[in-house]
Amino acid sequence: MANQTQPSAPDDSSNLTIKSTLPLPNTTVKIPRLGFGIYLSPPETCVQSCLTALSVGYRHIDSAQYYQNEYQMGDAVRQSGIPRSEVFLTTKILSTAGSPEKTYQKCLDSVKLIDEGENGYVDLFLIHSPSAGPAKRKEMWGALERLYEEGRAKAIGVSNFGVGHVEGMKEWAKVWPPHVNQLELHPWSQQRTIVSYCRAHSIVVEAYSPLVRNQKSQNTTLVSLARKYSKTPSQILIRWSLQKGWVPLPKSDTKSRIEENGDVFGWELDSGDVQVLDDLDEGEKGAIVQAVNND
């Protein structure tokens, strides 16, 4: 069991760039502060979207077995000419495959899709959800631990896990705490209980759906802040997430928006405006995908 050190404080937000990283505690891995999400990005579109993101300067892409675009993510990196070691690639497993060995093989198959060759690896492999139940969570974590030991996953973590789920892992995990917990996070769903727990236990927090799937783009508070800073609502949301110390994963297949979502550096929200956004929290009912169960 790893030492319970507090994670390093986030970069001084005024100094953040698209190249900024956070160390993943208890590993040698550094995760880029801004990621590119590819949920619902169809295969025929995904490669070009990833290439656009890489050309803008993103060096972090987030896929999953469930998304059915792992190969396209890896193919974009191969086509880009950017060295594999300079791009941080994530995938996730949602369900077991019938036995511990088959579940391990299912994960290894993802690695091979993403990074071809006998030394291929992913930078981060997550359990996508706790919904499969404790026995299957244990089986999936065992597969990820094996990949981690073999160097085929440089870091391992979870997604949508509440406090009870992470605490429950102590009973059987060789690697604990998980290096990352990826959560739905935006001003309307701030999940403060699990976020505080992650901070106290050296777990880096990633924020999916940071743009609320564009459902709040006309929110008067958000529009007012966008006007004040001469930015778009999406840029305000991503910048807020960065200043909270999280790793946001904005998603788009539109070239102009991919570029815009990467242009969130060289300026910052003042503390009063961060608080204005903090005050929008609606708790569980603010979630559009999933608020975790902390029991």
CSV table of C-alpha atoms in Angstrom, one decimal:
chain,number,residue,atom,x,y,z
A,1,MET,CA,0.0,0.0,0.0
A,2,ALA,CA,1.5,3.3,-1.0
A,3,ASN,CA,2.2,6.2,1.4
A,4,GLN,CA,-0.7,8.6,1.8
A,5,THR,CA,1.2,11.7,0.7
A,6,GLN,CA,-0.7,14.8,-0.3
A,7,PRO,CA,-0.5,15.4,-4.1
A,8,SER,CA,1.6,18.3,-5.2
A,9,ALA,CA,-0.2,21.6,-5.4
A,10,PRO,CA,-1.4,22.4,-9.0
A,11,ASP,CA,0.8,24.6,-11.1
A,12,ASP,CA,0.4,28.3,-10.3
A,13,SER,CA,-2.6,28.8,-12.7
A,14,SER,CA,-1.0,31.9,-14.2
A,15,ASN,CA,1.9,29.8,-15.4
A,16,LEU,CA,-0.2,27.0,-17.0
A,17,THR,CA,0.4,26.1,-20.7
A,18,ILE,CA,-0.9,23.4,-23.0
A,19,LYS,CA,2.3,21.5,-22.1
A,20,SER,CA,1.8,21.7,-18.3
A,21,THR,CA,1.6,18.4,-16.5
A,22,LEU,CA,0.8,17.0,-13.0
A,23,PRO,CA,2.7,14.2,-11.4
A,24,LEU,CA,0.7,11.1,-10.7
A,25,PRO,CA,1.6,10.4,-7.0
A,26,ASN,CA,3.5,7.2,-6.4
A,27,THR,CA,4.5,6.8,-10.0
A,28,THR,CA,7.1,8.4,-12.4
A,29,VAL,CA,4.2,9.4,-14.7
A,30,LYS,CA,3.2,13.0,-15.5
A,31,ILE,CA,-0.3,13.6,-16.9
A,32,PRO,CA,-0.9,16.6,-19.2
A,33,ARG,CA,-3.3,19.1,-17.5
A,34,LEU,CA,-5.5,19.3,-20.5
A,35,GLY,CA,-6.9,16.2,-22.2
A,36,PHE,CA,-9.0,15.5,-25.3
A,37,GLY,CA,-12.1,13.4,-25.0
A,38,ILE,CA,-13.3,11.2,-27.8
A,39,TYR,CA,-16.6,9.7,-26.4
A,40,LEU,CA,-19.1,9.3,-29.3
A,41,SER,CA,-16.5,10.2,-31.8
A,42,PRO,CA,-17.2,7.7,-34.7
A,43,PRO,CA,-14.2,5.8,-36.1
A,44,GLU,CA,-14.4,7.7,-39.5
A,45,THR,CA,-14.2,11.0,-37.7
A,46,CYS,CA,-12.1,10.1,-34.7
A,47,VAL,CA,-8.7,9.9,-36.4
A,48,GLN,CA,-9.0,13.4,-37.9
A,49,SER,CA,-10.3,14.9,-34.7
A,50,CYS,CA,-7.3,13.5,-32.8
A,51,LEU,CA,-4.9,14.7,-35.5
A,52,THR,CA,-6.5,18.2,-35.2
A,53,ALA,CA,-6.1,18.1,-31.4
A,54,LEU,CA,-2.5,17.0,-31.7
A,55,SER,CA,-1.7,19.8,-34.2
A,56,VAL,CA,-3.2,22.3,-31.7
A,57,GLY,CA,-0.9,21.1,-29.0
A,58,TYR,CA,-2.9,18.6,-27.0
A,59,ARG,CA,-0.8,15.7,-25.8
A,60,HIS,CA,-3.4,13.7,-23.9
A,61,ILE,CA,-6.3,11.7,-25.4
A,62,ASP,CA,-9.0,9.8,-23.5
A,63,SER,CA,-10.7,6.7,-25.0
A,64,ALA,CA,-12.4,3.5,-23.7
A,65,GLN,CA,-13.3,0.1,-24.8
A,66,TYR,CA,-16.9,1.2,-24.8
A,67,TYR,CA,-16.2,4.0,-27.2
A,68,GLN,CA,-15.0,1.6,-29.9
A,69,ASN,CA,-12.3,4.0,-31.1
A,70,GLU,CA,-9.2,2.9,-29.3
A,71,TYR,CA,-7.5,1.9,-32.6
A,72,GLN,CA,-8.3,5.2,-34.1
A,73,MET,CA,-6.7,7.1,-31.2
A,74,GLY,CA,-3.5,5.1,-31.6
A,75,ASP,CA,-3.6,5.4,-35.3
A,76,ALA,CA,-3.8,9.2,-35.1
A,77,VAL,CA,-0.7,9.3,-33.0
A,78,ARG,CA,1.1,7.0,-35.5
A,79,GLN,CA,0.0,9.3,-38.4
A,80,SER,CA,1.0,12.5,-36.5
A,81,GLY,CA,4.7,11.7,-36.4
A,82,ILE,CA,4.8,12.8,-32.8
A,83,PRO,CA,6.9,10.4,-30.7
A,84,ARG,CA,4.7,8.0,-28.8
A,85,SER,CA,6.5,8.9,-25.6
A,86,GLU,CA,5.2,12.5,-25.9
A,87,VAL,CA,1.5,11.6,-26.0
A,88,PHE,CA,-0.5,10.5,-23.0
A,89,LEU,CA,-3.1,7.9,-24.0
A,90,THR,CA,-5.9,6.6,-21.7
A,91,THR,CA,-8.4,3.8,-22.1
A,92,LYS,CA,-10.9,2.1,-19.8
A,93,ILE,CA,-12.5,-1.3,-19.2
A,94,LEU,CA,-16.3,-1.4,-18.3
A,95,SER,CA,-17.0,-5.2,-18.0
A,96,THR,CA,-15.2,-8.4,-17.3
A,97,ALA,CA,-14.7,-11.2,-19.9
A,98,GLY,CA,-15.6,-14.4,-18.1
A,99,SER,CA,-12.4,-15.2,-16.1
A,100,PRO,CA,-9.4,-13.3,-14.7
A,101,GLU,CA,-7.3,-14.5,-17.6
A,102,LYS,CA,-9.8,-13.5,-20.2
A,103,THR,CA,-10.3,-10.1,-18.5
A,104,TYR,CA,-6.6,-9.5,-18.5
A,105,GLN,CA,-6.5,-10.5,-22.2
A,106,LYS,CA,-9.3,-8.1,-23.0
A,107,CYS,CA,-7.2,-5.3,-21.5
A,108,LEU,CA,-4.1,-6.4,-23.3
A,109,ASP,CA,-6.0,-6.4,-26.6
A,110,SER,CA,-6.8,-2.8,-26.0
A,111,VAL,CA,-3.1,-2.0,-25.4
A,112,LYS,CA,-2.3,-3.7,-28.7
A,113,LEU,CA,-4.9,-1.8,-30.6
A,114,ILE,CA,-3.6,1.5,-29.3
A,115,ASP,CA,0.1,0.9,-29.4
A,116,GLU,CA,1.2,-1.8,-31.7
A,117,GLY,CA,4.3,-3.9,-31.1
A,118,GLU,CA,5.5,-6.1,-28.2
A,119,ASN,CA,6.5,-3.0,-26.2
A,120,GLY,CA,3.3,-1.1,-26.7
A,121,TYR,CA,1.7,0.5,-23.7
A,122,VAL,CA,-1.0,2.8,-22.5
A,123,ASP,CA,-0.2,5.7,-20.1
A,124,LEU,CA,-3.4,5.2,-18.1
A,125,PHE,CA,-5.9,2.3,-17.9
A,126,LEU,CA,-9.1,2.9,-15.8
A,127,ILE,CA,-12.0,0.8,-14.6
A,128,HIS,CA,-14.8,2.8,-16.4
A,129,SER,CA,-17.5,2.4,-13.7
A,130,PRO,CA,-18.1,0.6,-10.4
A,131,SER,CA,-21.4,-0.7,-11.7
A,132,ALA,CA,-20.3,-4.3,-12.3
A,133,GLY,CA,-20.2,-4.9,-8.5
A,134,PRO,CA,-17.4,-5.7,-6.1
A,135,ALA,CA,-16.3,-9.1,-7.4
A,136,LYS,CA,-15.9,-7.9,-10.9
A,137,ARG,CA,-14.3,-4.7,-9.8
A,138,LYS,CA,-11.7,-6.9,-8.1
A,139,GLU,CA,-11.2,-8.9,-11.3
A,140,MET,CA,-10.8,-5.9,-13.5
A,141,TRP,CA,-8.4,-4.2,-11.0
A,142,GLY,CA,-6.3,-7.5,-10.9
A,143,ALA,CA,-6.0,-7.3,-14.7
A,144,LEU,CA,-4.9,-3.7,-14.6
A,145,GLU,CA,-2.4,-4.4,-11.8
A,146,ARG,CA,-0.9,-7.1,-14.0
A,147,LEU,CA,-0.6,-4.7,-16.9
A,148,TYR,CA,1.0,-2.2,-14.6
A,149,GLU,CA,3.5,-4.7,-13.3
A,150,GLU,CA,4.4,-5.6,-16.9
A,151,GLY,CA,4.8,-2.0,-18.0
A,152,ARG,CA,1.9,-2.2,-20.4
A,153,ALA,CA,0.0,0.4,-18.4
A,154,LYS,CA,2.1,3.1,-16.9
A,155,ALA,CA,-0.6,4.1,-14.4
A,156,ILE,CA,-4.0,2.7,-13.4
A,157,GLY,CA,-7.1,4.2,-11.9
A,158,VAL,CA,-10.8,4.3,-11.8
A,159,SER,CA,-13.8,6.4,-13.0
A,160,ASN,CA,-17.1,7.2,-11.4
A,161,PHE,CA,-15.9,5.7,-8.1
A,162,GLY,CA,-17.3,7.1,-4.9
A,163,VAL,CA,-15.6,7.0,-1.5
A,164,GLY,CA,-17.0,3.6,-0.6
A,165,HIS,CA,-15.8,2.1,-3.8
A,166,VAL,CA,-12.3,3.4,-3.4
A,167,GLU,CA,-12.2,2.4,0.3
A,168,GLY,CA,-13.4,-1.1,-0.6
A,169,MET,CA,-10.5,-1.6,-2.9
A,170,LYS,CA,-8.2,-1.7,0.2
A,171,GLU,CA,-9.3,-5.3,0.9
A,172,TRP,CA,-7.7,-6.7,-2.2
A,173,ALA,CA,-5.7,-4.1,-4.1
A,174,LYS,CA,-2.0,-4.4,-4.4
A,175,VAL,CA,-1.9,-1.0,-5.9
A,176,TRP,CA,-3.8,1.5,-3.7
A,177,PRO,CA,-4.8,4.2,-3.9
A,178,PRO,CA,-5.7,4.3,-7.6
A,179,HIS,CA,-3.6,6.9,-9.4
A,180,VAL,CA,-6.6,8.7,-10.9
A,181,ASN,CA,-10.4,9.0,-10.5
A,182,GLN,CA,-12.2,10.4,-13.5
A,183,LEU,CA,-15.5,12.1,-12.6
A,184,GLU,CA,-18.2,14.2,-14.1
A,185,LEU,CA,-17.2,17.7,-13.0
A,186,HIS,CA,-18.4,21.1,-14.0
A,187,PRO,CA,-19.9,24.0,-12.0
A,188,TRP,CA,-23.3,22.4,-11.7
A,189,SER,CA,-21.9,19.0,-10.5
A,190,GLN,CA,-18.9,19.5,-8.3
A,191,GLN,CA,-19.0,16.2,-6.4
A,192,ARG,CA,-17.2,17.8,-3.4
A,193,THR,CA,-17.2,14.8,-1.1
A,194,ILE,CA,-15.3,12.5,-3.5
A,195,VAL,CA,-13.1,15.3,-4.8
A,196,SER,CA,-12.0,16.1,-1.2
A,197,TYR,CA,-11.4,12.5,-0.6
A,198,CYS,CA,-9.2,12.1,-3.7
A,199,ARG,CA,-7.2,15.1,-2.7
A,200,ALA,CA,-6.6,13.8,0.8
A,201,HIS,CA,-5.5,10.4,-0.6
A,202,SER,CA,-3.2,11.5,-3.4
A,203,ILE,CA,-5.6,10.6,-6.3
A,204,VAL,CA,-5.5,12.9,-9.3
A,205,VAL,CA,-8.9,14.0,-10.4
A,206,GLU,CA,-9.9,14.1,-14.1
A,207,ALA,CA,-13.0,16.0,-15.2
A,208,TYR,CA,-15.2,14.5,-17.9
A,209,SER,CA,-18.1,16.4,-19.4
A,210,PRO,CA,-16.5,19.7,-18.4
A,211,LEU,CA,-18.6,21.5,-21.0
A,212,VAL,CA,-21.8,19.9,-19.7
A,213,ARG,CA,-22.4,18.7,-23.3
A,214,ASN,CA,-23.2,22.3,-24.3
A,215,GLN,CA,-26.4,22.2,-22.2
A,216,LYS,CA,-25.4,25.3,-20.2
A,217,SER,CA,-24.0,27.4,-23.0
A,218,GLN,CA,-26.8,30.0,-22.6
A,219,ASN,CA,-26.6,30.1,-18.8
A,220,THR,CA,-26.7,33.8,-17.9
A,221,THR,CA,-23.9,33.6,-15.4
A,222,LEU,CA,-21.6,31.7,-17.8
A,223,VAL,CA,-22.5,34.1,-20.7
A,224,SER,CA,-21.7,37.1,-18.6
A,225,LEU,CA,-18.3,35.7,-17.6
A,226,ALA,CA,-17.5,34.9,-21.2
A,227,ARG,CA,-18.3,38.4,-22.2
A,228,LYS,CA,-16.2,39.8,-19.3
A,229,TYR,CA,-13.1,37.8,-20.4
A,230,SER,CA,-13.8,38.0,-24.2
A,231,LYS,CA,-13.8,34.2,-24.2
A,232,THR,CA,-16.4,31.5,-25.2
A,233,PRO,CA,-18.5,29.8,-22.5
A,234,SER,CA,-16.6,26.6,-23.2
A,235,GLN,CA,-13.3,28.3,-22.6
A,236,ILE,CA,-14.5,29.7,-19.3
A,237,LEU,CA,-15.6,26.2,-18.2
A,238,ILE,CA,-12.3,24.6,-19.1
A,239,ARG,CA,-10.3,27.3,-17.5
A,240,TRP,CA,-12.3,27.0,-14.3
A,241,SER,CA,-11.7,23.2,-14.2
A,242,LEU,CA,-7.9,23.8,-14.6
A,243,GLN,CA,-7.9,26.4,-11.8
A,244,LYS,CA,-9.7,23.8,-9.6
A,245,GLY,CA,-6.6,21.6,-10.0
A,246,TRP,CA,-8.4,19.0,-12.2
A,247,VAL,CA,-7.5,17.5,-15.6
A,248,PRO,CA,-10.4,18.5,-17.9
A,249,LEU,CA,-11.3,16.3,-20.9
A,250,PRO,CA,-13.3,18.5,-23.3
A,251,LYS,CA,-14.7,16.7,-26.4
A,252,SER,CA,-15.5,18.0,-29.9
A,253,ASP,CA,-15.3,16.8,-33.5
A,254,THR,CA,-15.4,20.3,-34.8
A,255,LYS,CA,-12.0,21.7,-35.8
A,256,SER,CA,-12.7,25.3,-34.7
A,257,ARG,CA,-14.0,24.1,-31.3
A,258,ILE,CA,-11.0,21.8,-30.8
A,259,GLU,CA,-8.8,24.7,-31.4
A,260,GLU,CA,-10.8,27.0,-29.2
A,261,ASN,CA,-10.9,24.5,-26.3
A,262,GLY,CA,-7.1,24.3,-26.4
A,263,ASP,CA,-6.8,28.1,-26.2
A,264,VAL,CA,-7.3,28.4,-22.4
A,265,PHE,CA,-3.9,29.5,-21.4
A,266,GLY,CA,-2.2,32.9,-20.9
A,267,TRP,CA,-5.1,34.2,-19.0
A,268,GLU,CA,-7.0,33.3,-15.8
A,269,LEU,CA,-10.3,33.7,-14.0
A,270,ASP,CA,-9.9,35.9,-10.9
A,271,SER,CA,-10.7,34.4,-7.6
A,272,GLY,CA,-14.1,36.1,-7.3
A,273,ASP,CA,-15.2,34.7,-10.6
A,274,VAL,CA,-14.0,31.2,-9.7
A,275,GLN,CA,-16.3,31.6,-6.6
A,276,VAL,CA,-19.2,32.7,-8.8
A,277,LEU,CA,-18.9,29.4,-10.7
A,278,ASP,CA,-18.4,27.5,-7.5
A,279,ASP,CA,-21.7,28.9,-6.3
A,280,LEU,CA,-23.6,27.2,-9.2
A,281,ASP,CA,-23.2,23.8,-7.7
A,282,GLU,CA,-26.5,21.8,-7.7
A,283,GLY,CA,-25.2,18.6,-6.1
A,284,GLU,CA,-26.4,15.3,-7.5
A,285,LYS,CA,-29.2,16.8,-9.5
A,286,GLY,CA,-26.7,18.9,-11.5
A,287,ALA,CA,-25.1,15.8,-13.0
A,288,ILE,CA,-26.0,15.0,-16.6
A,289,VAL,CA,-24.2,11.6,-16.6
A,290,GLN,CA,-23.5,10.3,-13.2
A,291,ALA,CA,-23.0,11.6,-9.7
A,292,VAL,CA,-21.0,9.0,-7.7
A,293,ASN,CA,-22.4,7.0,-4.8
A,294,ASN,CA,-20.2,7.8,-1.8
A,295,ASP,CA,-21.7,5.1,0.6
